[in-house]
Every structure is written in C-alpha cells, then in structure tokens.
Amino acid sequence: MIKKILFILLLFLSFFLSIIYGETYIPPNELINPTGIYSIILQNIRLPTVIATALIGSSLAICGAVLQMLLRNPLMDPYISGTASGGAFGAVLSYFLLVFNLPFAFLIYISPIIAFVFALISTLLTLAIGKRTGVYGLIIGGVVITFIFSAFVTILVTFISIKYPFVPSVTFWLQGEIIVINWYEDAILFILTIILVLLGIRSARKVDLVAISDEMAYARGINPNRYRIFWVSVVSIISAYIVSIVGIIGFVGIIVPHIVRRTIGGSTTLLVPYSALIGSPILLLSNIIASGILGTVIPVTSITSLIASPIIVYVMVRGIAYKGS
Amino acid sequence: MLIKGLSVKIRDRLILNEVGLEFIKGLNVILGPNGSGKTTLLRCIIGMIKPSEGRIEIEEKEKSYSPAEFFSAEMNVMDVLLAGGSKKDYMRYLKLLGIDNFINRNFSTLSTGEKRLVLIAKALAEGDLVLIDEPTSGLDLKNQINVRNILSSLKDKMIITCTHDISIATIADRVALLKEGRIIAQGEPVNVLTEELLSDLYGVKIKRIWVDDRNFVFV
C-alpha cells in the first residue's frame, strides 16, 4: 500500500517537473495563469509532449512486461525484440517511396500501417531466430534484427535527407525524440494506452499460465503460440504508432517490469497496472534530462539505455535462472 | 476414454507406434523407461501434438496437466494456482499434499520438488481428467509416498500419469507398459506387472516380491 502511494507521488512529481523543465524553463507560478509566451509553449508544446511522454512510458512498460512473461525472458522489450526497429523501417520506407516517386508511393497515406506490418515482420523474424537457440537466442536474434532494420533506416533516411534536408534525422528515428505538438496524437496514444491497460489486466491470468507452461495452457484450451502471436501483434501496433511519431524509444520495457518485480511482485496481474504506473515517471524523468536541461537536446533512448544497462548486466550476472521456451 | 491406433512421427522418427489404450476412472499409469514416448502421449491427449494416425476419444471433461518441465515464474504460489483464471478449491489439495503453508511464498524460491507439488495440486484441483507427467520425479521419499497415496485415493477423477517409477504402478487401477512407442501390455497391475514383462520393458532382470496378499514390490 505504501509503495503504491509512493509510486503515485512519483508520477505526480515527475509530471510536474516535466511541465516546468524543458528546452525553456517555465516558472511554476506561470502554471496557474499562464501568460504570453509561456501560455503558447505550455499549450502547444509542453503539455501535449508531457502527456504523450507519460502515455508512451506506460505503454512501452506494459508491452515489455507482457513480452517478458510470454517469451519467458526478463530482457525482452519492444526494442530488443526488433519490433521498434521494424516499425521505424516501415515508417521511413513509406516516406522514401513517396520522396523518390517510386511505385507504391501511395502507401504514405497508410504509413502507420506499413510501420505496423514491418514491426510485426521484424518481431516474427526475431522469434523465429530465437526459438532454436536457447535462452539468449531471443536477445541475440533481436539484436541482429535491430541491426538490420536500423541499417536500412539509416540508409533510406540519408538518401531522403539529401533531397529534403529538414526531415527527421537518423538520430530522431533510431534514438527517439519526444516532441508532440498535436493533441490529436495524444488522443490516439490515450486510446491505445487505455486499451492496452484494460486488455492487459483482463488477460493477466492467461498470460501467467502461458508463461508457466505450454502444456498447461493447451490443457485449459489455450493455444500458447497463437496467443503469443496475438500479443506480438498488439505490441507491434502500439510500438509502430509510437515510433512513427517519436522514433525508437527503447529500454523502458526492460527497466520498469524489473522494478515492479523487485518491489511488488511478478504476476502479470501486478505487472500490468504497476508498469503503467511506473512507466510514466521513468520516461518523464528521462525525457527531462533529454529535452534540454543539460543545455542541449539529447536523444531519449540514450538516457533510457544508460538506466537500463546496470539492470541488464545484473540480470545476466545473476544468471537468467529461467528455462527458455 | 479410448486411444485407437495412435501413431506420432516427429522429424521422421516414429515416437508412438499404433498405440491403443483404454483409460478408466481412477489412477491410470503408463509405465515406461526414459525415451519411450510417454510425454509425447500426454501431449497428444491435450492436443499439443497432432498424431499422424489414429484418434483419441475423450468425453467432454475439464482437463488439467502437471508438466515435468515448466518455467519457474517469479510470482506467488497463489498467483501460480490462479493462473489461467480458474477458481477452484486449491487449498484442499495443498493440504492433502502438505504444502498449504506455501500459499504466500514466492514460487521461484521453492525447490524443484516443491514446485512440482504445487503444480500437481493445481492440476488435481482443476481437472476431472488430470494428466501428470512424472508425478514423483524430484520428490523425497515422504512426498513420493504421499503423492502415490493421494493419486490412488481420488477415485472420482480420471488420472493419467506416465512415469518410470514402478511403485506408483503397483497401486494403480490400470497400468499400461510403453516400450519404444509400443504398448506391450495393459490391464490390472497384478497381471501386467509381471517379472517377464517388466524385465523386457526395462532390459534388466526384475524380481517381484509379495509383501502381503495384495501388495508387491520389485527389486
């Protein structure tokens, strides 16, 4: 109970800090009755960005938690699984086809769907590689797939930026940058996050069962591999949308479920709601560092990867005492 | 419940060869050495493996499974029991197995044998058709005896276990011997568990000794 309260306080605190700290410092007294330039920044940039960051943090954390359970691997998240890189590739590809007047240029209109298709493909490729190669196979497979799709993103974006120098850079795509000026994007993120939270809570016991044993799942009438594909698709949809608006944000899905497991517990019934609760502050605080407090804008994924690294090393050194799937 | 002519081929290896079995209410034991195809048989029954030939006729029953290998998830024993969303009288079976004090412990910190007991309790609570892969593997003597006695006492369920532990087969209601994917005998323990059949099954000389007029053991 007290942990719950602390986490909620952390959420409010990080929300508040994110609103006042950014590329421009907004003094707290301006929050109640914003005037002039502060009002413009708050309404058009700061608030939509902060809300988006909170929602993205929650969603990515839940995605990481569910993937970790279903794939029996505590180092899984939408980035390591290759999902985010596939999504980035899909998004960039649709721009590329348009810019160079290639066939299928009309795909730009459904660019988030193309992002989803490639997010799904990249994840399935990672699963295919990982299935046969033991506990670490999934991670190595994900890293390889991420390399491949990131390379393609780099190449395509380089060519696009020759023609149009002001498109989002390679760094934006591969390392993320959360700047949201459209409330419409917040609305979609909100809907996706709510669906994810509700779906996650409702499915929690089922996810737990599939995690423990495929045989037990079959006996209770669940096809575990089809269920995994279902959730991979859900994660791909959400990751693809997030990547197409803010680039690849990685490692939140590793950091947050790990914290939840250590402080609260590891059943999916706990992982989903608490990952949502802790995911927001983690990304909000990382984004405060990333968005200008150190003097300049730093890509967000570099911050999250630094936070995640000790956790990753710790998990590996303690031995992934789990049997692979 | 009947199995007719079941054959399973995995990567060109014939794992089960025209297996025909009949199961009854109570404790059914499939006895066989390592690698004889026991787990494959259980997996066919739950639909995880599709046979290349033959069929399985089961009445509509609630099935449950206690596996030999599983993922050691980091959650409470209570959450492990509730996994899958069933609400059953788990405490009753935990008490029977002597592990009711485990209910709030972290599942991943239990010993392997203790984890298996939890999953056996879960399977017994949830299913009318209960499949248990190697019920006594990894258990100390006290728990082995306890599990054996409990399994043979639950007459209103259909329990199918596969094992290489002969002592469970001696108290079963029905026994089948599985050798290299083939059923070489099935029926009541006293008829099936003969010295000739068991020596053939295990490839070593086995002697049967009567303890009293109902029970016997093997050396």
XYZ file of C-alpha atoms in Angstrom:
544
model
C 0.000 0.000 0.000
C 2.691 2.442 0.925
C 4.594 1.556 -2.228
C 1.521 2.334 -4.281
C 1.295 5.762 -2.697
C 4.975 6.421 -3.262
C 4.692 5.481 -6.911
C 1.679 7.733 -7.399
C 3.544 10.586 -5.744
C 6.471 9.889 -8.041
C 4.140 10.113 -11.011
C 2.756 13.474 -9.969
C 6.202 14.794 -9.134
C 7.670 13.793 -12.491
C 4.643 15.213 -14.264
C 5.122 18.499 -12.510
C 8.863 18.596 -13.136
C 8.333 17.748 -16.799
C 5.989 20.641 -17.218
C 8.354 23.199 -15.789
C 11.655 21.825 -17.076
C 12.264 21.562 -20.790
C 14.033 23.424 -23.502
C 12.550 26.531 -21.957
C 12.150 26.774 -18.222
C 8.591 27.653 -17.229
C 8.445 29.132 -13.728
C 5.894 27.306 -11.546
C 3.891 30.413 -10.835
C 3.156 30.674 -14.544
C 1.356 27.354 -14.463
C -1.738 28.621 -12.731
C -2.352 31.543 -15.000
C -0.006 31.287 -17.928
C 0.728 34.483 -19.818
C 2.331 35.394 -23.069
C 4.965 33.099 -24.425
C 4.603 30.686 -21.530
C 0.989 30.158 -22.421
C 1.904 29.400 -26.008
C 4.653 26.993 -25.070
C 2.533 25.278 -22.444
C -0.485 24.752 -24.569
C 1.125 23.926 -27.879
C 4.315 22.129 -26.952
C 4.906 21.369 -23.303
C 1.574 19.871 -22.262
C 0.990 17.711 -25.329
C 4.578 16.493 -25.116
C 4.401 15.704 -21.425
C 1.119 13.831 -21.772
C 2.471 11.901 -24.744
C 5.608 11.028 -22.805
C 3.585 9.727 -19.869
C 1.380 7.607 -22.115
C 4.300 6.268 -24.128
C 6.144 5.354 -20.926
C 3.155 3.386 -19.654
C 2.503 1.600 -22.942
C 6.084 0.579 -23.553
C 6.404 -0.653 -19.976
C 3.297 -2.836 -20.266
C 4.438 -4.167 -23.651
C 7.773 -5.086 -22.109
C 6.135 -6.820 -19.148
C 3.827 -8.948 -21.289
C 6.579 -9.882 -23.743
C 8.810 -10.896 -20.855
C 6.152 -13.191 -19.476
C 5.074 -14.766 -22.750
C 8.605 -15.225 -24.043
C 9.961 -16.245 -20.627
C 12.794 -13.776 -20.906
C 13.339 -10.891 -18.460
C 15.310 -8.900 -21.018
C 12.584 -8.543 -23.585
C 11.057 -5.241 -24.565
C 9.704 -3.810 -27.820
C 13.152 -2.535 -28.712
C 15.207 -5.665 -28.038
C 12.589 -7.763 -29.810
C 13.235 -5.854 -33.014
C 9.676 -4.514 -33.065
C 10.579 -0.840 -32.802
C 13.272 -1.028 -35.471
C 10.919 -2.797 -37.839
C 8.351 -0.109 -37.219
C 10.879 2.626 -37.867
C 11.830 0.967 -41.110
C 8.204 0.732 -42.203
C 7.569 4.376 -41.418
C 10.713 5.555 -43.203
C 10.072 3.272 -46.158
C 6.736 4.869 -46.884
C 8.355 8.297 -46.886
C 11.144 7.014 -49.077
C 8.757 5.663 -51.683
C 6.960 8.982 -51.788
C 10.057 11.148 -51.948
C 11.592 9.261 -54.821
C 8.378 8.717 -56.729
C 8.758 5.007 -56.554
C 5.944 2.512 -57.095
C 3.593 2.186 -54.095
C 4.174 5.841 -53.196
C 0.512 5.972 -52.177
C 1.473 3.904 -49.131
C 2.372 7.171 -47.415
C -1.280 7.574 -46.614
C -1.209 4.459 -44.545
C 2.302 4.913 -43.220
C 1.446 3.812 -39.652
C 0.009 0.602 -41.095
C 3.206 -0.011 -43.051
C 5.095 0.628 -39.847
C 2.917 -1.965 -38.115
C 3.448 -4.529 -40.875
C 7.209 -4.252 -40.612
C 7.128 -4.133 -36.817
C 5.275 -7.444 -36.914
C 7.614 -8.947 -39.512
C 10.724 -7.969 -37.604
C 9.349 -9.428 -34.357
C 8.364 -12.699 -36.006
C 11.839 -12.918 -37.506
C 13.355 -12.401 -34.059
C 11.104 -15.099 -32.603
C 11.993 -17.475 -35.408
C 15.706 -16.971 -34.777
C 15.343 -17.061 -31.022
C 13.230 -20.194 -30.800
C 16.002 -22.500 -31.773
C 18.894 -21.046 -29.900
C 18.346 -21.269 -26.191
C 17.809 -18.611 -23.574
C 19.997 -15.924 -25.102
C 18.902 -16.709 -28.625
C 15.946 -14.392 -28.418
C 18.109 -11.465 -27.379
C 20.781 -12.117 -29.966
C 18.114 -12.597 -32.616
C 16.531 -9.308 -31.599
C 19.850 -7.502 -31.677
C 20.609 -8.840 -35.147
C 17.201 -7.903 -36.490
C 17.556 -4.466 -34.900
C 20.929 -4.041 -36.584
C 19.486 -4.931 -39.964
C 16.447 -2.718 -39.819
C 18.345 0.160 -38.221
C 20.856 -0.066 -41.039
C 18.079 0.185 -43.594
C 16.591 3.144 -41.752
C 19.956 4.874 -41.789
C 20.455 4.303 -45.487
C 16.968 5.382 -46.517
C 16.950 8.472 -44.306
C 20.346 9.510 -45.617
C 19.023 9.437 -49.165
C 15.817 11.229 -48.239
C 17.699 13.977 -46.433
C 19.776 14.721 -49.492
C 16.624 15.781 -51.240
C 14.835 17.180 -48.203
C 17.373 18.281 -45.581
C 14.774 19.070 -42.952
C 13.205 15.655 -42.493
C 13.635 13.929 -39.129
C 17.205 12.737 -38.907
C 18.609 9.272 -38.449
C 19.094 10.100 -34.775
C 15.442 11.003 -34.412
C 14.384 7.666 -35.825
C 16.891 5.422 -34.107
C 17.203 7.143 -30.747
C 13.926 8.941 -30.310
C 12.890 12.479 -29.630
C 9.618 13.239 -27.913
C 8.198 16.459 -29.249
C 4.463 16.384 -29.730
C 2.544 19.425 -30.837
C -0.629 17.758 -31.962
C -3.318 16.966 -29.404
C -4.689 14.509 -31.935
C -1.622 12.347 -31.407
C -2.208 12.456 -27.663
C -5.770 11.312 -28.226
C -4.641 8.273 -30.184
C -1.953 7.474 -27.644
C -4.525 7.739 -24.889
C -6.901 5.346 -26.612
C -4.128 2.853 -27.339
C -2.846 3.018 -23.778
C -6.267 2.530 -22.227
C -6.965 -0.446 -24.486
C -3.582 -1.903 -23.601
C -4.122 -1.486 -19.859
C -7.615 -2.980 -19.919
C -6.599 -5.821 -22.214
C -3.553 -6.495 -20.069
C -5.500 -6.652 -16.832
C -8.189 -8.836 -18.325
C -5.664 -11.230 -19.852
C -3.294 -11.281 -16.909
C -4.130 -14.750 -15.591
C -3.987 -16.186 -19.085
C -0.580 -14.644 -19.691
C 0.619 -16.072 -16.379
C -0.484 -19.559 -17.408
C 1.131 -19.436 -20.834
C 4.319 -18.203 -19.163
C 4.477 -21.161 -16.777
C 3.832 -23.995 -19.199
C 2.663 -24.504 -22.765
C 1.257 -27.916 -21.818
C -0.822 -26.478 -19.023
C -2.124 -23.857 -21.438
C -3.151 -26.474 -24.025
C -4.929 -28.492 -21.319
C -7.024 -25.430 -20.490
C -7.903 -24.859 -24.121
C -5.386 -22.123 -24.906
C -3.086 -22.337 -27.920
C 0.010 -20.711 -26.453
C 1.788 -19.931 -29.704
C -1.278 -18.353 -31.238
C -1.660 -16.347 -28.060
C 1.924 -15.176 -28.325
C 1.337 -14.059 -31.904
C -1.766 -12.196 -30.773
C 0.165 -10.229 -28.188
C 3.093 -9.680 -30.529
C 0.594 -8.108 -32.913
C -0.794 -5.881 -30.174
C 2.707 -4.809 -29.175
C 3.555 -4.211 -32.833
C 0.554 -1.943 -33.367
C 1.389 0.198 -30.373
C 5.132 0.264 -30.987
C 4.629 1.138 -34.640
C 2.447 4.087 -33.804
C 4.838 5.348 -31.141
C 7.830 5.002 -33.450
C 6.122 6.864 -36.250
C 5.585 9.909 -34.037
C 8.621 9.969 -31.782
C 11.152 7.494 -33.165
C 12.535 4.485 -31.329
C 12.249 4.713 -27.559
C 13.942 1.689 -26.078
C 14.583 0.008 -22.743
C 11.589 1.343 -20.848
C 10.105 -2.108 -21.246
C 13.128 -3.636 -19.527
C 13.593 -1.128 -16.711
C 10.033 -0.865 -15.493
C 8.934 -4.527 -15.208
C 12.206 -5.232 -13.441
C 11.420 -2.569 -10.840
C 7.881 -3.898 -10.446
C 9.130 -7.448 -9.944
C 11.605 -6.388 -7.301
C 9.259 -4.122 -5.376
C 5.774 -5.538 -5.853
C 5.720 -8.954 -7.487
C 5.942 -10.764 -10.780
C 2.440 -11.912 -11.633
C 1.017 -10.280 -14.732
C -1.914 -9.139 -12.583
C 0.587 -6.872 -10.834
C 2.965 -6.226 -13.712
C 0.398 -4.584 -15.960
C -1.053 -1.949 -13.640
C 2.224 -1.161 -11.895
C 4.204 -0.987 -15.110
C 1.666 1.514 -16.337
C 2.058 3.456 -13.092
C 5.865 3.434 -13.031
C 6.440 3.593 -16.784
C 5.268 7.192 -16.969
C 7.633 8.680 -14.371
C 10.592 6.722 -15.708
C 10.151 8.098 -19.192
C 9.102 11.540 -17.952
C 12.252 11.858 -15.872
C 14.436 10.507 -18.676
C 12.869 12.977 -21.030
C 13.553 15.880 -18.697
C 17.240 15.071 -18.990
C 16.863 14.519 -22.717
C 14.923 17.613 -23.601
C 17.298 20.363 -22.748
C 18.116 20.505 -19.067
C 21.708 19.614 -19.837
C 21.947 22.519 -22.188
C 21.021 20.736 -25.359
C 18.582 18.154 -26.653
C 19.813 14.572 -26.275
C 18.082 11.596 -27.845
C 15.906 9.945 -25.214
C 16.884 6.342 -25.881
C 20.472 7.099 -24.942
C 19.265 8.103 -21.474
C 16.993 5.091 -21.048
C 19.707 2.746 -22.232
C 22.088 4.082 -19.587
C 19.464 3.488 -16.904
C 18.747 0.016 -18.240
C 22.347 -1.102 -18.595
C 23.042 -1.876 -14.931
C 19.751 -3.751 -14.796
C 20.636 -5.784 -17.868
C 24.074 -6.631 -16.527
C 22.582 -7.524 -13.138
C 20.050 -9.881 -14.683
C 22.741 -11.547 -16.760
C 25.229 -11.875 -13.914
C 22.615 -13.347 -11.568
C 22.026 -15.843 -14.328
C 18.826 -15.964 -16.205
C 17.624 -18.731 -13.938
C 14.728 -19.395 -16.207
C 14.260 -22.186 -18.665
C 13.868 -20.952 -22.206
C 10.622 -21.577 -24.010
C -11.612 -42.789 -22.624
C -10.048 -44.549 -25.578
C -6.998 -44.150 -27.735
C -7.019 -46.044 -31.009
C -4.156 -46.732 -33.333
C -2.220 -43.612 -32.363
C 0.992 -43.026 -34.262
C 3.176 -39.988 -33.931
C 6.070 -39.164 -36.171
C 8.393 -36.320 -35.261
C 11.095 -35.429 -37.766
C 10.951 -38.845 -39.382
C 11.243 -40.658 -36.083
C 8.331 -42.839 -35.126
C 7.763 -41.883 -31.498
C 4.461 -43.663 -30.969
C 3.563 -46.727 -32.962
C -0.142 -47.623 -33.245
C -0.829 -47.085 -29.596
C -4.174 -48.349 -28.367
C -5.174 -47.588 -24.795
C -8.189 -47.619 -22.577
C -8.447 -45.402 -19.532
C -10.849 -45.681 -16.620
C -11.817 -43.511 -13.702
C -9.201 -43.618 -11.003
C -5.463 -43.909 -11.392
C -4.146 -44.931 -14.803
C -0.400 -45.375 -15.040
C 1.663 -45.549 -18.188
C 4.945 -47.149 -17.274
C 7.970 -46.946 -19.476
C 11.678 -46.251 -19.495
C 13.122 -42.874 -20.471
C 12.520 -42.039 -24.088
C 9.663 -44.466 -24.583
C 7.292 -41.740 -25.727
C 5.349 -41.099 -22.518
C 5.401 -37.298 -22.628
C 4.525 -37.342 -26.321
C 1.495 -39.450 -25.479
C 0.307 -36.993 -22.854
C 0.861 -34.098 -25.218
C -1.303 -35.787 -27.845
C -4.124 -36.080 -25.361
C -4.168 -32.335 -24.715
C -3.859 -31.502 -28.388
C -0.357 -30.115 -28.329
C 0.943 -32.719 -30.759
C -1.062 -33.879 -33.726
C -0.812 -37.573 -34.390
C -0.008 -38.796 -37.882
C -2.523 -41.594 -37.469
C -5.167 -42.768 -35.109
C -7.536 -40.951 -32.825
C -8.350 -40.140 -29.257
C -11.885 -40.389 -27.969
C -12.475 -38.355 -24.852
C -15.737 -37.334 -23.286
C -16.093 -33.658 -22.629
C -14.145 -33.224 -19.447
C -12.208 -30.448 -17.811
C -8.599 -31.276 -18.430
C -5.565 -30.286 -16.451
C -1.898 -31.019 -16.783
C 1.045 -31.145 -14.422
C 4.203 -30.920 -16.523
C 7.639 -32.380 -15.959
C 9.281 -29.153 -17.096
C 7.975 -25.648 -16.684
C 9.046 -22.035 -16.411
C 9.966 -21.006 -12.886
C 7.945 -17.824 -12.889
C 8.630 -15.164 -10.319
C 5.254 -14.883 -8.652
C 3.394 -16.030 -5.561
C 2.246 -19.601 -5.293
C -1.269 -18.165 -5.050
C -0.835 -16.498 -8.439
C 0.534 -19.703 -9.943
C -2.550 -21.544 -8.735
C -4.851 -18.852 -10.099
C -3.050 -18.730 -13.454
C -5.455 -19.417 -16.264
C -8.330 -17.831 -14.396
C -9.865 -20.851 -12.679
C -11.275 -20.565 -9.203
C -11.016 -23.915 -7.537
C -10.533 -25.331 -4.081
C -6.766 -25.288 -4.280
C -6.320 -25.222 -0.520
C -7.880 -28.651 -0.198
C -5.255 -30.206 -2.447
C -2.430 -28.138 -0.994
C -3.404 -29.505 2.415
C -3.533 -33.058 1.092
C -0.033 -32.643 -0.250
C 1.121 -30.988 2.940
C 2.109 -27.701 1.314
C -0.685 -25.354 2.400
C 1.884 -23.186 4.133
C 3.415 -22.408 0.743
C 0.473 -20.332 -0.345
C 2.118 -16.946 0.066
C 5.627 -17.909 -0.839
C 7.444 -16.867 -3.973
C 7.140 -19.786 -6.395
C 10.594 -19.289 -7.869
C 12.249 -19.719 -4.463
C 10.793 -23.172 -3.848
C 12.833 -26.280 -4.504
C 12.125 -28.125 -7.745
C 10.247 -30.850 -5.904
C 8.137 -28.298 -4.031
C 7.284 -26.512 -7.277
C 6.160 -29.802 -8.788
C 3.924 -30.435 -5.775
C 2.292 -27.040 -6.309
C 1.602 -27.840 -9.950
C 0.255 -31.270 -9.067
C -2.096 -29.667 -6.534
C -3.213 -27.199 -9.202
C -3.868 -29.941 -11.725
C -5.795 -32.072 -9.236
C -7.946 -29.119 -8.242
C -8.761 -28.042 -11.773
C -9.348 -31.160 -13.804
C -11.671 -34.125 -13.973
C -9.199 -35.574 -16.432
C -5.804 -34.993 -14.817
C -2.602 -35.631 -16.721
C 0.568 -35.798 -14.666
C 3.980 -36.206 -16.202
C 6.335 -37.978 -13.784
C 4.450 -37.354 -10.537
C 7.208 -38.428 -8.194
C 10.255 -37.203 -10.021
C 12.398 -34.999 -7.818
C 10.404 -35.746 -4.675
C 11.825 -37.022 -1.412
C 10.586 -40.326 -0.016
C 7.921 -38.851 2.232
C 6.415 -36.832 -0.615
C 6.700 -39.737 -3.035
C 4.666 -41.929 -0.719
C 2.208 -39.128 -0.024
C 1.653 -38.390 -3.723
C 1.228 -42.071 -4.529
C -1.398 -42.475 -1.857
C -3.281 -39.351 -2.841
C -3.353 -40.243 -6.524
C -4.706 -43.687 -5.832
C -7.373 -42.348 -3.476
C -9.020 -39.872 -5.875
C -11.442 -42.288 -7.492
C -13.850 -39.718 -8.915
C -11.254 -38.266 -11.250
C -9.613 -39.860 -14.250
C -5.908 -39.508 -13.572
C -3.436 -40.451 -16.263
C 0.172 -40.381 -15.235
C 3.242 -41.515 -17.013
C 6.312 -42.468 -15.092
C 9.234 -44.807 -14.873
C 8.587 -45.310 -11.154
C 7.222 -48.814 -10.754
C 5.945 -48.242 -7.222
C 3.152 -45.987 -8.496
C 2.106 -48.602 -10.994
C 1.644 -51.212 -8.299
C -1.215 -49.297 -6.676
C -2.859 -48.089 -9.868
C -6.304 -49.083 -11.088
C -4.951 -49.706 -14.560
C -1.423 -49.966 -15.941
C -0.013 -49.889 -19.462
C 3.559 -50.682 -20.409
C 5.077 -48.460 -23.092
C 8.243 -49.716 -24.716
C 9.821 -47.735 -27.552
C 6.494 -46.276 -28.625
C 4.531 -49.522 -28.439
C 2.120 -50.762 -25.800
C 3.283 -54.213 -24.798
C 0.656 -54.844 -22.116
C -2.214 -53.136 -20.318
C -4.671 -54.080 -17.633
C -4.661 -54.596 -13.902
C -1.336 -54.200 -12.114
C -1.170 -57.776 -10.863
C -1.481 -59.071 -14.423
C 0.668 -56.520 -16.179
C 3.459 -56.057 -13.694
C 4.960 -59.492 -14.107
C 8.611 -60.315 -13.919
C 8.797 -61.251 -17.604
C 7.061 -58.155 -18.902
C 8.946 -55.766 -16.662
C 12.306 -57.346 -17.373
C 11.537 -56.974 -21.052
C 10.426 -53.386 -20.573
C 13.450 -52.220 -18.662
C 16.053 -54.538 -20.067
C 17.184 -55.688 -16.626
C 16.309 -58.653 -14.537
C 13.486 -57.766 -12.147
C 12.121 -59.873 -9.344
C 8.650 -59.467 -7.900
C 8.140 -59.959 -4.185
C 4.755 -60.167 -2.493
C 4.603 -58.025 0.655
C 1.171 -59.280 1.665
C -1.697 -60.767 -0.280
C -2.409 -57.507 -2.072
C 0.809 -55.612 -2.395
C 4.069 -56.362 -4.083
C 7.355 -54.630 -4.732
C 10.176 -55.016 -7.179
C 13.921 -55.360 -6.941
